[in-house]
PDB file of C-alpha atoms and ligand atoms in Angstrom:
ATOM      1  CA  UNK Q   9      28.008 -16.270  -0.923  1.00  0.00           C
ATOM      2  CA  UNK Q  10      26.412 -19.332   0.719  1.00  0.00           C
ATOM      3  CA  UNK Q  11      26.503 -20.742   3.968  1.00  0.00           C
ATOM      4  CA  UNK Q  12      26.162 -24.053   2.187  1.00  0.00           C
ATOM      5  CA  UNK Q  13      29.713 -25.651   2.925  1.00  0.00           C
ATOM      6  CA  UNK Q  14      29.625 -28.554   1.544  1.00  0.00           C
ATOM      7  CA  UNK Q  15      32.620 -30.115  -0.928  1.00  0.00           C
ATOM      8  CA  UNK Q  16      32.640 -33.352  -3.057  1.00  0.00           C
ATOM      9  CA  UNK Q  17      35.568 -35.288  -3.308  1.00  0.00           C
ATOM     10  CA  UNK Q  18      37.273 -37.854  -5.122  1.00  0.00           C
ATOM     11  CA  UNK Q  19      40.081 -40.227  -4.786  1.00  0.00           C
ATOM     12  CA  UNK Q  20      39.537 -39.173  -1.394  1.00  0.00           C
ATOM     13  CA  UNK Q  21      41.901 -42.021   0.063  1.00  0.00           C
ATOM     14  CA  UNK Q  22      45.549 -40.741  -2.137  1.00  0.00           C
ATOM     15  CA  UNK Q  23      47.947 -38.909  -1.074  1.00  0.00           C
ATOM     16  CA  UNK Q  24      46.460 -35.802  -1.918  1.00  0.00           C
ATOM     17  CA  UNK Q  25      43.286 -36.506  -1.696  1.00  0.00           C
ATOM     18  CA  UNK Q  26      43.752 -37.181   1.937  1.00  0.00           C
ATOM     19  CA  UNK Q  27      45.081 -33.589   2.785  1.00  0.00           C
ATOM     20  CA  UNK Q  28      42.803 -31.797   0.706  1.00  0.00           C
ATOM     21  CA  UNK Q  29      39.409 -33.515   2.885  1.00  0.00           C
ATOM     22  CA  UNK Q  30      41.471 -32.936   6.519  1.00  0.00           C
ATOM     23  CA  UNK Q  31      41.365 -29.155   5.204  1.00  0.00           C
ATOM     24  CA  UNK Q  32      37.928 -28.968   4.371  1.00  0.00           C
ATOM     25  CA  UNK Q  33      37.037 -30.693   7.500  1.00  0.00           C
ATOM     26  CA  UNK Q  34      38.816 -28.997   9.635  1.00  0.00           C
ATOM     27  CA  UNK Q  35      37.677 -25.720   8.252  1.00  0.00           C
ATOM     28  CA  UNK Q  36      33.573 -27.337   8.868  1.00  0.00           C
ATOM     29  CA  UNK Q  37      32.850 -28.395   5.364  1.00  0.00           C
ATOM     30  CA  UNK Q  38      30.381 -31.525   5.173  1.00  0.00           C
ATOM     31  CA  UNK Q  39      32.153 -34.122   2.732  1.00  0.00           C
ATOM     32  CA  UNK Q  40      30.749 -35.879  -0.112  1.00  0.00           C
ATOM     33  CA  UNK Q  41      33.657 -38.099  -1.130  1.00  0.00           C
ATOM     34  CA  UNK Q  42      34.126 -41.247  -3.193  1.00  0.00           C
ATOM     35  CA  UNK Q  43      36.321 -44.297  -2.530  1.00  0.00           C
ATOM     36  CA  UNK Q  44      36.856 -46.743  -5.445  1.00  0.00           C
ATOM     37  CA  UNK Q  45      35.941 -49.451  -3.197  1.00  0.00           C
ATOM     38  CA  UNK Q  46      34.575 -51.023  -0.013  1.00  0.00           C
ATOM     39  CA  UNK Q  47      37.660 -51.326   1.711  1.00  0.00           C
ATOM     40  CA  UNK Q  48      38.595 -47.322   1.102  1.00  0.00           C
ATOM     41  CA  UNK Q  49      35.003 -46.477   1.809  1.00  0.00           C
ATOM     42  CA  UNK Q  50      35.216 -47.845   4.665  1.00  0.00           C
ATOM     43  CA  UNK Q  51      38.103 -46.845   5.921  1.00  0.00           C
ATOM     44  CA  UNK Q  52      37.251 -42.567   4.832  1.00  0.00           C
ATOM     45  CA  UNK Q  53      33.632 -43.578   7.460  1.00  0.00           C
ATOM     46  CA  UNK Q  54      36.062 -44.379   9.811  1.00  0.00           C
ATOM     47  CA  UNK Q  55      38.112 -41.895   9.634  1.00  0.00           C
ATOM     48  CA  UNK Q  56      35.684 -38.885   8.999  1.00  0.00           C
ATOM     49  CA  UNK Q  57      32.415 -39.671  10.969  1.00  0.00           C
ATOM     50  CA  UNK Q  58      28.538 -40.381  10.678  1.00  0.00           C
ATOM     51  CA  UNK Q  59      28.289 -36.835   9.666  1.00  0.00           C
ATOM     52  CA  UNK Q  60      30.044 -37.122   6.424  1.00  0.00           C
ATOM     53  CA  UNK Q  61      29.294 -38.563   3.419  1.00  0.00           C
ATOM     54  CA  UNK Q  62      31.374 -41.667   1.306  1.00  0.00           C
ATOM     55  CA  UNK Q  63      30.226 -43.920  -2.198  1.00  0.00           C
ATOM     56  CA  UNK Q  64      32.100 -46.404  -3.554  1.00  0.00           C
ATOM     57  CA  UNK Q  65      32.090 -45.606  -7.631  1.00  0.00           C
ATOM     58  CA  UNK Q  66      34.423 -46.728 -10.025  1.00  0.00           C
ATOM     59  CA  UNK Q  67      35.189 -43.351 -11.524  1.00  0.00           C
ATOM     60  CA  UNK Q  68      36.207 -45.528 -14.841  1.00  0.00           C
ATOM     61  CA  UNK Q  69      32.975 -47.373 -15.313  1.00  0.00           C
ATOM     62  CA  UNK Q  70      30.798 -44.555 -16.723  1.00  0.00           C
ATOM     63  CA  UNK Q  71      27.733 -46.583 -16.693  1.00  0.00           C
ATOM     64  CA  UNK Q  72      28.293 -47.044 -12.474  1.00  0.00           C
ATOM     65  CA  UNK Q  73      29.851 -42.956 -12.080  1.00  0.00           C
ATOM     66  CA  UNK Q  74      26.091 -41.677 -14.601  1.00  0.00           C
ATOM     67  CA  UNK Q  75      24.261 -43.433 -12.599  1.00  0.00           C
ATOM     68  CA  UNK Q  76      25.823 -42.933  -8.732  1.00  0.00           C
ATOM     69  CA  UNK Q  77      26.095 -39.193  -9.670  1.00  0.00           C
ATOM     70  CA  UNK Q  78      22.481 -39.122 -10.723  1.00  0.00           C
ATOM     71  CA  UNK Q  79      21.869 -39.607  -6.797  1.00  0.00           C
ATOM     72  CA  UNK Q  80      24.285 -37.834  -5.788  1.00  0.00           C
ATOM     73  CA  UNK Q  81      23.503 -34.346  -7.316  1.00  0.00           C
ATOM     74  CA  UNK Q  82      19.460 -35.154  -5.657  1.00  0.00           C
ATOM     75  CA  UNK Q  83      20.621 -36.331  -2.048  1.00  0.00           C
ATOM     76  CA  UNK Q  84      22.839 -33.395  -2.755  1.00  0.00           C
ATOM     77  CA  UNK Q  85      21.856 -30.405  -4.362  1.00  0.00           C
ATOM     78  CA  UNK Q  86      23.670 -28.362  -1.570  1.00  0.00           C
ATOM     79  CA  UNK Q  87      27.005 -29.188  -2.773  1.00  0.00           C
ATOM     80  CA  UNK Q  88      29.182 -25.557  -3.277  1.00  0.00           C
ATOM     81  CA  UNK Q  89      32.964 -27.111  -4.243  1.00  0.00           C
ATOM     82  CA  UNK Q  90      33.873 -29.805  -6.587  1.00  0.00           C
ATOM     83  CA  UNK Q  91      37.358 -31.209  -6.040  1.00  0.00           C
ATOM     84  CA  UNK Q  92      38.241 -33.628  -8.694  1.00  0.00           C
ATOM     85  CA  UNK Q  93      41.291 -35.226  -7.593  1.00  0.00           C
ATOM     86  CA  UNK Q  94      41.372 -38.603  -8.103  1.00  0.00           C
ATOM     87  CA  UNK Q  95      43.935 -39.785 -11.181  1.00  0.00           C
ATOM     88  CA  UNK Q  96      45.750 -42.361 -12.745  1.00  0.00           C
ATOM     89  CA  UNK Q  97      48.996 -43.344 -14.755  1.00  0.00           C
ATOM     90  CA  UNK Q  98      49.366 -47.032 -17.073  1.00  0.00           C
ATOM     91  CA  UNK Q  99      52.819 -45.712 -18.350  1.00  0.00           C
ATOM     92  CA  UNK Q 100      54.454 -46.976 -21.412  1.00  0.00           C
ATOM     93  CA  UNK Q 101      56.347 -45.552 -24.977  1.00  0.00           C
ATOM     94  CA  UNK Q 102      53.682 -44.866 -27.346  1.00  0.00           C
ATOM     95  CA  UNK Q 103      54.551 -47.785 -29.820  1.00  0.00           C
ATOM     96  CA  UNK Q 104      54.863 -49.774 -26.646  1.00  0.00           C
ATOM     97  CA  UNK Q 105      50.592 -48.478 -25.662  1.00  0.00           C
ATOM     98  CA  UNK Q 106      47.787 -51.423 -25.277  1.00  0.00           C
ATOM     99  CA  UNK Q 107      44.683 -49.357 -26.452  1.00  0.00           C
ATOM    100  CA  UNK Q 108      43.672 -50.723 -22.427  1.00  0.00           C
ATOM    101  CA  UNK Q 109      46.188 -48.810 -20.433  1.00  0.00           C
ATOM    102  CA  UNK Q 110      44.801 -45.153 -23.379  1.00  0.00           C
ATOM    103  CA  UNK Q 111      41.063 -46.263 -22.713  1.00  0.00           C
ATOM    104  CA  UNK Q 112      41.688 -46.303 -18.732  1.00  0.00           C
ATOM    105  CA  UNK Q 113      43.414 -43.423 -18.315  1.00  0.00           C
ATOM    106  CA  UNK Q 114      41.328 -41.677 -20.000  1.00  0.00           C
ATOM    107  CA  UNK Q 115      38.535 -42.658 -18.865  1.00  0.00           C
ATOM    108  CA  UNK Q 116      39.257 -42.201 -14.886  1.00  0.00           C
ATOM    109  CA  UNK Q 117      41.242 -38.960 -15.736  1.00  0.00           C
ATOM    110  CA  UNK Q 118      39.169 -36.965 -17.759  1.00  0.00           C
ATOM    111  CA  UNK Q 119      35.739 -38.628 -19.050  1.00  0.00           C
ATOM    112  CA  UNK Q 120      34.939 -38.634 -15.347  1.00  0.00           C
ATOM    113  CA  UNK Q 121      35.697 -35.094 -14.500  1.00  0.00           C
ATOM    114  CA  UNK Q 122      33.467 -34.389 -17.642  1.00  0.00           C
ATOM    115  CA  UNK Q 123      30.498 -36.887 -16.186  1.00  0.00           C
ATOM    116  CA  UNK Q 124      31.056 -35.441 -12.238  1.00  0.00           C
ATOM    117  CA  UNK Q 125      30.899 -32.064 -13.384  1.00  0.00           C
ATOM    118  CA  UNK Q 126      27.523 -32.754 -15.626  1.00  0.00           C
ATOM    119  CA  UNK Q 127      25.981 -33.687 -12.710  1.00  0.00           C
ATOM    120  CA  UNK Q 128      26.583 -31.462 -10.462  1.00  0.00           C
ATOM    121  CA  UNK Q 129      26.423 -28.053 -12.266  1.00  0.00           C
ATOM    122  CA  UNK Q 130      22.678 -28.061 -12.585  1.00  0.00           C
ATOM    123  CA  UNK Q 131      22.526 -27.325  -8.486  1.00  0.00           C
ATOM    124  CA  UNK Q 132      25.254 -24.809  -8.342  1.00  0.00           C
ATOM    125  CA  UNK Q 133      23.444 -23.176 -11.639  1.00  0.00           C
ATOM    126  CA  UNK Q 134      20.608 -23.013  -9.679  1.00  0.00           C
ATOM    127  CA  UNK Q 135      22.361 -21.411  -6.201  1.00  0.00           C
ATOM    128  CA  UNK Q 136      23.573 -19.427  -7.867  1.00  0.00           C
ATOM    129  CA  UNK Q 137      26.890 -20.253  -6.828  1.00  0.00           C
ATOM    130  CA  UNK Q 138      29.765 -22.898  -7.315  1.00  0.00           C
ATOM    131  CA  UNK Q 139      33.631 -23.901  -7.034  1.00  0.00           C
ATOM    132  CA  UNK Q 140      35.230 -26.264  -9.710  1.00  0.00           C
ATOM    133  CA  UNK Q 141      38.628 -27.521  -8.868  1.00  0.00           C
ATOM    134  CA  UNK Q 142      40.547 -29.905 -11.405  1.00  0.00           C
ATOM    135  CA  UNK Q 143      43.627 -32.018 -10.329  1.00  0.00           C
ATOM    136  CA  UNK Q 144      46.221 -31.622 -13.700  1.00  0.00           C
ATOM    137  CA  UNK Q 145      49.979 -31.842 -13.927  1.00  0.00           C
ATOM    138  CA  UNK Q 146      53.052 -30.623 -14.382  1.00  0.00           C
ATOM    139  CA  UNK Q 147      53.731 -32.793 -17.526  1.00  0.00           C
ATOM    140  CA  UNK Q 148      50.672 -31.504 -18.834  1.00  0.00           C
ATOM    141  CA  UNK Q 149      52.235 -28.462 -20.359  1.00  0.00           C
ATOM    142  CA  UNK Q 150      55.642 -29.917 -20.471  1.00  0.00           C
ATOM    143  CA  UNK Q 151      55.095 -33.528 -22.144  1.00  0.00           C
ATOM    144  CA  UNK Q 152      56.913 -36.275 -20.686  1.00  0.00           C
ATOM    145  CA  UNK Q 153      58.198 -39.788 -22.700  1.00  0.00           C
ATOM    146  CA  UNK Q 154      56.210 -42.874 -21.348  1.00  0.00           C
ATOM    147  CA  UNK Q 155      53.308 -40.641 -20.385  1.00  0.00           C
ATOM    148  CA  UNK Q 156      51.428 -40.455 -23.599  1.00  0.00           C
ATOM    149  CA  UNK Q 157      48.246 -41.308 -22.010  1.00  0.00           C
ATOM    150  CA  UNK Q 158      47.998 -39.635 -18.852  1.00  0.00           C
ATOM    151  CA  UNK Q 159      49.538 -36.431 -20.542  1.00  0.00           C
ATOM    152  CA  UNK Q 160      47.294 -35.760 -23.036  1.00  0.00           C
ATOM    153  CA  UNK Q 161      44.061 -36.804 -20.051  1.00  0.00           C
ATOM    154  CA  UNK Q 162      46.019 -34.098 -17.859  1.00  0.00           C
ATOM    155  CA  UNK Q 163      46.410 -31.693 -20.769  1.00  0.00           C
ATOM    156  CA  UNK Q 164      42.709 -32.166 -21.618  1.00  0.00           C
ATOM    157  CA  UNK Q 165      41.644 -31.294 -18.156  1.00  0.00           C
ATOM    158  CA  UNK Q 166      43.357 -27.815 -19.279  1.00  0.00           C
ATOM    159  CA  UNK Q 167      40.334 -27.161 -22.044  1.00  0.00           C
ATOM    160  CA  UNK Q 168      37.910 -29.012 -21.097  1.00  0.00           C
ATOM    161  CA  UNK Q 169      38.186 -26.593 -17.447  1.00  0.00           C
ATOM    162  CA  UNK Q 170      38.365 -23.480 -19.687  1.00  0.00           C
ATOM    163  CA  UNK Q 171      35.419 -23.957 -21.543  1.00  0.00           C
ATOM    164  CA  UNK Q 172      33.677 -24.628 -18.763  1.00  0.00           C
ATOM    165  CA  UNK Q 173      34.823 -21.407 -17.288  1.00  0.00           C
ATOM    166  CA  UNK Q 174      34.079 -19.475 -19.773  1.00  0.00           C
ATOM    167  CA  UNK Q 175      30.386 -21.993 -20.025  1.00  0.00           C
ATOM    168  CA  UNK Q 176      29.318 -20.259 -16.617  1.00  0.00           C
ATOM    169  CA  UNK Q 177      31.330 -17.167 -15.940  1.00  0.00           C
ATOM    170  CA  UNK Q 178      28.268 -15.340 -15.419  1.00  0.00           C
ATOM    171  CA  UNK Q 179      26.560 -17.483 -13.102  1.00  0.00           C
ATOM    172  CA  UNK Q 180      29.027 -17.078  -9.994  1.00  0.00           C
ATOM    173  CA  UNK Q 181      30.747 -20.697 -10.510  1.00  0.00           C
ATOM    174  CA  UNK Q 182      34.539 -20.674 -10.782  1.00  0.00           C
ATOM    175  CA  UNK Q 183      36.321 -23.321 -12.780  1.00  0.00           C
ATOM    176  CA  UNK Q 184      39.458 -23.278 -11.975  1.00  0.00           C
ATOM    177  CA  UNK Q 185      42.669 -25.870 -12.070  1.00  0.00           C
ATOM    178  CA  UNK Q 186      45.990 -26.924  -9.952  1.00  0.00           C
ATOM    179  CA  UNK Q 187      48.303 -28.175 -11.871  1.00  0.00           C
ATOM    180  CA  UNK Q 188      50.907 -30.397  -9.340  1.00  0.00           C
ATOM    181  CA  UNK Q 189      54.832 -31.136  -9.591  1.00  0.00           C
ATOM    182  CA  UNK Q 190      56.323 -34.262  -8.269  1.00  0.00           C
ATOM    183  CA  UNK Q 191      54.597 -34.233  -4.360  1.00  0.00           C
ATOM    184  CA  UNK Q 192      55.427 -37.057  -2.184  1.00  0.00           C
ATOM    185  CA  UNK Q 193      52.593 -39.826  -2.290  1.00  0.00           C
ATOM    186  CA  UNK Q 194      52.429 -42.954  -2.808  1.00  0.00           C
ATOM    187  CA  UNK Q 195      51.986 -42.050  -7.170  1.00  0.00           C
ATOM    188  CA  UNK Q 196      55.444 -40.935  -7.045  1.00  0.00           C
ATOM    189  CA  UNK Q 197      56.532 -43.256  -4.124  1.00  0.00           C
ATOM    190  CA  UNK Q 198      56.920 -45.715  -7.548  1.00  0.00           C
ATOM    191  CA  UNK Q 199      59.576 -44.162  -8.841  1.00  0.00           C
ATOM    192  CA  UNK Q 200      63.265 -45.264  -8.314  1.00  0.00           C
ATOM    193  CA  UNK Q 201      65.953 -43.883  -6.488  1.00  0.00           C
ATOM    194  CA  UNK Q 202      68.100 -42.679  -9.311  1.00  0.00           C
ATOM    195  CA  UNK Q 203      64.002 -41.683 -11.061  1.00  0.00           C
ATOM    196  CA  UNK Q 204      64.044 -39.306  -7.995  1.00  0.00           C
ATOM    197  CA  UNK Q 205      67.241 -37.671  -8.001  1.00  0.00           C
ATOM    198  CA  UNK Q 206      67.072 -36.517 -11.215  1.00  0.00           C
ATOM    199  CA  UNK Q 207      64.203 -35.798 -11.049  1.00  0.00           C
ATOM    200  CA  UNK Q 208      64.979 -33.924  -7.123  1.00  0.00           C
ATOM    201  CA  UNK Q 209      68.480 -32.417  -9.606  1.00  0.00           C
ATOM    202  CA  UNK Q 210      65.730 -30.104 -11.779  1.00  0.00           C
ATOM    203  CA  UNK Q 211      63.757 -28.662  -9.084  1.00  0.00           C
ATOM    204  CA  UNK Q 212      65.143 -25.432  -8.394  1.00  0.00           C
ATOM    205  CA  UNK Q 213      63.645 -25.512  -4.311  1.00  0.00           C
ATOM    206  CA  UNK Q 214      65.124 -28.909  -4.551  1.00  0.00           C
ATOM    207  CA  UNK Q 215      62.631 -30.758  -2.846  1.00  0.00           C
ATOM    208  CA  UNK Q 216      59.647 -32.515  -3.682  1.00  0.00           C
ATOM    209  CA  UNK Q 217      56.610 -31.178  -2.952  1.00  0.00           C
ATOM    210  CA  UNK Q 218      54.196 -32.059   0.162  1.00  0.00           C
ATOM    211  CA  UNK Q 219      50.012 -32.965  -0.213  1.00  0.00           C
ATOM    212  CA  UNK Q 220      49.451 -30.040   1.964  1.00  0.00           C
ATOM    213  CA  UNK Q 221      50.951 -27.319  -0.625  1.00  0.00           C
ATOM    214  CA  UNK Q 222      48.193 -28.944  -3.342  1.00  0.00           C
ATOM    215  CA  UNK Q 223      45.657 -28.722  -0.257  1.00  0.00           C
ATOM    216  CA  UNK Q 224      46.216 -25.431   0.409  1.00  0.00           C
ATOM    217  CA  UNK Q 225      46.139 -24.180  -2.866  1.00  0.00           C
ATOM    218  CA  UNK Q 226      42.890 -25.784  -3.972  1.00  0.00           C
ATOM    219  CA  UNK Q 227      41.735 -24.883  -0.091  1.00  0.00           C
ATOM    220  CA  UNK Q 228      42.081 -21.369  -0.875  1.00  0.00           C
ATOM    221  CA  UNK Q 229      40.033 -22.051  -5.092  1.00  0.00           C
ATOM    222  CA  UNK Q 230      37.291 -22.829  -2.964  1.00  0.00           C
ATOM    223  CA  UNK Q 231      36.827 -19.776  -0.654  1.00  0.00           C
ATOM    224  CA  UNK Q 232      35.412 -16.636  -1.133  1.00  0.00           C
ATOM    225  CA  UNK Q 233      39.273 -15.127  -1.680  1.00  0.00           C
ATOM    226  CA  UNK Q 234      39.817 -16.069  -5.066  1.00  0.00           C
ATOM    227  CA  UNK Q 235      36.056 -14.637  -6.258  1.00  0.00           C
ATOM    228  CA  UNK Q 236      37.965 -12.875  -8.951  1.00  0.00           C
ATOM    229  CA  UNK Q 237      39.719 -15.871 -10.210  1.00  0.00           C
ATOM    230  CA  UNK Q 238      38.825 -18.240 -13.137  1.00  0.00           C
ATOM    231  CA  UNK Q 239      39.856 -20.311 -15.688  1.00  0.00           C
ATOM    232  CA  UNK Q 240      43.120 -20.726 -14.367  1.00  0.00           C
ATOM    233  CA  UNK Q 241      45.216 -22.757 -14.488  1.00  0.00           C
ATOM    234  CA  UNK Q 242      47.932 -23.202 -11.500  1.00  0.00           C
ATOM    235  CA  UNK Q 243      51.577 -24.847 -11.168  1.00  0.00           C
ATOM    236  CA  UNK Q 244      52.340 -26.289  -7.627  1.00  0.00           C
ATOM    237  CA  UNK Q 245      56.286 -27.646  -8.615  1.00  0.00           C
ATOM    238  CA  UNK Q 246      58.674 -25.881  -6.726  1.00  0.00           C
ATOM    239  CA  UNK Q 247      60.094 -23.708  -9.643  1.00  0.00           C
ATOM    240  CA  UNK Q 248      60.526 -26.835 -11.561  1.00  0.00           C
ATOM    241  CA  UNK Q 249      59.168 -25.187 -14.686  1.00  0.00           C
ATOM    242  CA  UNK Q 250      57.928 -22.091 -14.153  1.00  0.00           C
ATOM    243  CA  UNK Q 251      55.984 -20.517 -17.723  1.00  0.00           C
TER     244      UNK Q 251
HETATM  245  P1  LIG F   5      46.995 -41.743  -5.010  1.00  0.00           P
HETATM  246  O1  LIG F   5      47.630 -41.467  -3.775  1.00  0.00           O
HETATM  247  O2  LIG F   5      47.401 -42.658  -5.831  1.00  0.00           O
HETATM  248  O3  LIG F   5      45.757 -41.647  -5.357  1.00  0.00           O
HETATM  249  C1  LIG F   5      44.968 -41.126  -6.621  1.00  0.00           C
HETATM  250  C2  LIG F   5      43.510 -42.009  -5.870  1.00  0.00           C
HETATM  251  O4  LIG F   5      43.044 -41.885  -7.041  1.00  0.00           O
HETATM  252  C3  LIG F   5      42.815 -43.178  -4.949  1.00  0.00           C
HETATM  253  O5  LIG F   5      42.785 -42.151  -3.852  1.00  0.00           O
HETATM  254  C4  LIG F   5      42.200 -43.513  -5.598  1.00  0.00           C
HETATM  255  O6  LIG F   5      41.239 -43.715  -5.197  1.00  0.00           O
HETATM  256  C5  LIG F   5      41.778 -42.704  -6.397  1.00  0.00           C
HETATM  257  N1  LIG F   5      41.507 -43.426  -7.792  1.00  0.00           N
HETATM  258  C6  LIG F   5      41.936 -43.925  -8.864  1.00  0.00           C
HETATM  259  N2  LIG F   5      40.847 -44.793  -9.594  1.00  0.00           N
HETATM  260  C7  LIG F   5      40.524 -44.630  -9.336  1.00  0.00           C
HETATM  261  C8  LIG F   5      39.162 -45.003  -9.621  1.00  0.00           C
HETATM  262  N3  LIG F   5      38.424 -45.870 -11.209  1.00  0.00           N
HETATM  263  N4  LIG F   5      37.695 -45.001  -9.568  1.00  0.00           N
HETATM  264  C9  LIG F   5      37.369 -44.165  -8.145  1.00  0.00           C
HETATM  265  N5  LIG F   5      38.849 -43.547  -7.074  1.00  0.00           N
HETATM  266  C10 LIG F   5      40.115 -43.748  -8.259  1.00  0.00           C
HETATM  267  O7  LIG F   5      47.768 -40.178  -6.098  1.00  0.00           O
HETATM  268  P2  LIG F   5      47.822 -39.266  -5.226  1.00  0.00           P
HETATM  269  O8  LIG F   5      48.972 -38.347  -6.048  1.00  0.00           O
HETATM  270  O9  LIG F   5      47.406 -38.992  -4.480  1.00  0.00           O
HETATM  271  O10 LIG F   5      46.719 -38.348  -6.711  1.00  0.00           O
HETATM  272  C11 LIG F   5      46.281 -37.124  -7.079  1.00  0.00           C
HETATM  273  C12 LIG F   5      46.011 -36.350  -8.372  1.00  0.00           C
HETATM  274  O11 LIG F   5      47.204 -35.823  -8.120  1.00  0.00           O
HETATM  275  C13 LIG F   5      45.926 -37.252  -9.106  1.00  0.00           C
HETATM  276  O12 LIG F   5      45.283 -36.652 -10.487  1.00  0.00           O
HETATM  277  C14 LIG F   5      47.221 -36.960 -10.377  1.00  0.00           C
HETATM  278  O13 LIG F   5      47.661 -37.527 -11.576  1.00  0.00           O
HETATM  279  C15 LIG F   5      47.823 -36.105  -9.782  1.00  0.00           C
HETATM  280  N6  LIG F   5      49.145 -35.793  -9.917  1.00  0.00           N
HETATM  281  C16 LIG F   5      50.301 -36.193  -8.645  1.00  0.00           C
HETATM  282  C17 LIG F   5      50.806 -35.330  -8.522  1.00  0.00           C
HETATM  283  C18 LIG F   5      52.129 -36.405  -7.375  1.00  0.00           C
HETATM  284  O14 LIG F   5      53.095 -36.227  -7.216  1.00  0.00           O
HETATM  285  N7  LIG F   5      51.159 -37.266  -6.860  1.00  0.00           N
HETATM  286  C19 LIG F   5      51.632 -34.781  -9.651  1.00  0.00           C
HETATM  287  C20 LIG F   5      50.851 -34.853 -10.509  1.00  0.00           C
HETATM  288  C21 LIG F   5      49.360 -34.569 -10.257  1.00  0.00           C
HETATM  289  P3  LIG F   5      40.677 -45.527  -3.954  1.00  0.00           P
HETATM  290  O15 LIG F   5      41.982 -44.546  -2.611  1.00  0.00           O
HETATM  291  O16 LIG F   5      39.675 -45.320  -2.974  1.00  0.00           O
HETATM  292  O17 LIG F   5      42.156 -46.438  -4.900  1.00  0.00           O
END
């Protein structure tokens, strides 16, 4: 059990991130939120007010991320939930993919999780409590043409989280992944009508998900109701792929 209700969330301004923030905010959590720019940080501050905490971090910048996480782990030794939600795509076929496209996606989507978890885990270990939740993707398991960098980063997360889950299972820390299918956000708004219809045809429920579909599961995984669940990858995809 913990009385500390403080959650750390990356990608807090995004489509899925906003729904996750609102869910925790409405359940009286203190929020420690990460934005990629000062402008986004100010918007979050305006939305959630002075009683929560805001940091501007470019999580693809290893040095900046390490420095700011050092600050955050000492200013907030009572973070009980980590939600690593930030992510980007830079799609290209493998033969055309530039090294920059590969590296920036791996750094943003995968390396950041390693640095964030390493920074905040010691506090969780001392408090003997923690819930760590990563956001992967349906394509981590299926693969996807044109997204080898994104898929590698999202599959990497599943391996990373399962391994950490093993390492901290006896310390009352649960580590799980949520893998969205197609959720209506700016990330999927980039698709054209033909692409959207092709995808809809593959979804038995014949609709895209809503960010709250992801937020609800993330919140459950952060709660005491999920205490016996660790090292799992949960797919939320309207039946698009049934594993
Ligand atoms: P989104 O609206 O584009 O949000 C992405 C978030 O990532 C943004 O809030 C952005 O922060 C943050 N971010 C990106 N680069 C960053 C950087 N260098 N430093 C700090 N923050 C950075 O996308 P979304 O759909 O909500 O996606 C959220 C997560 O779900 C991602 O990991 C994505 O891969 C995953 N996912 C989404 C879908 C889907 O259908 N939407 C499907 C599968 C998986 P700022 O807003 O501060 O710039």
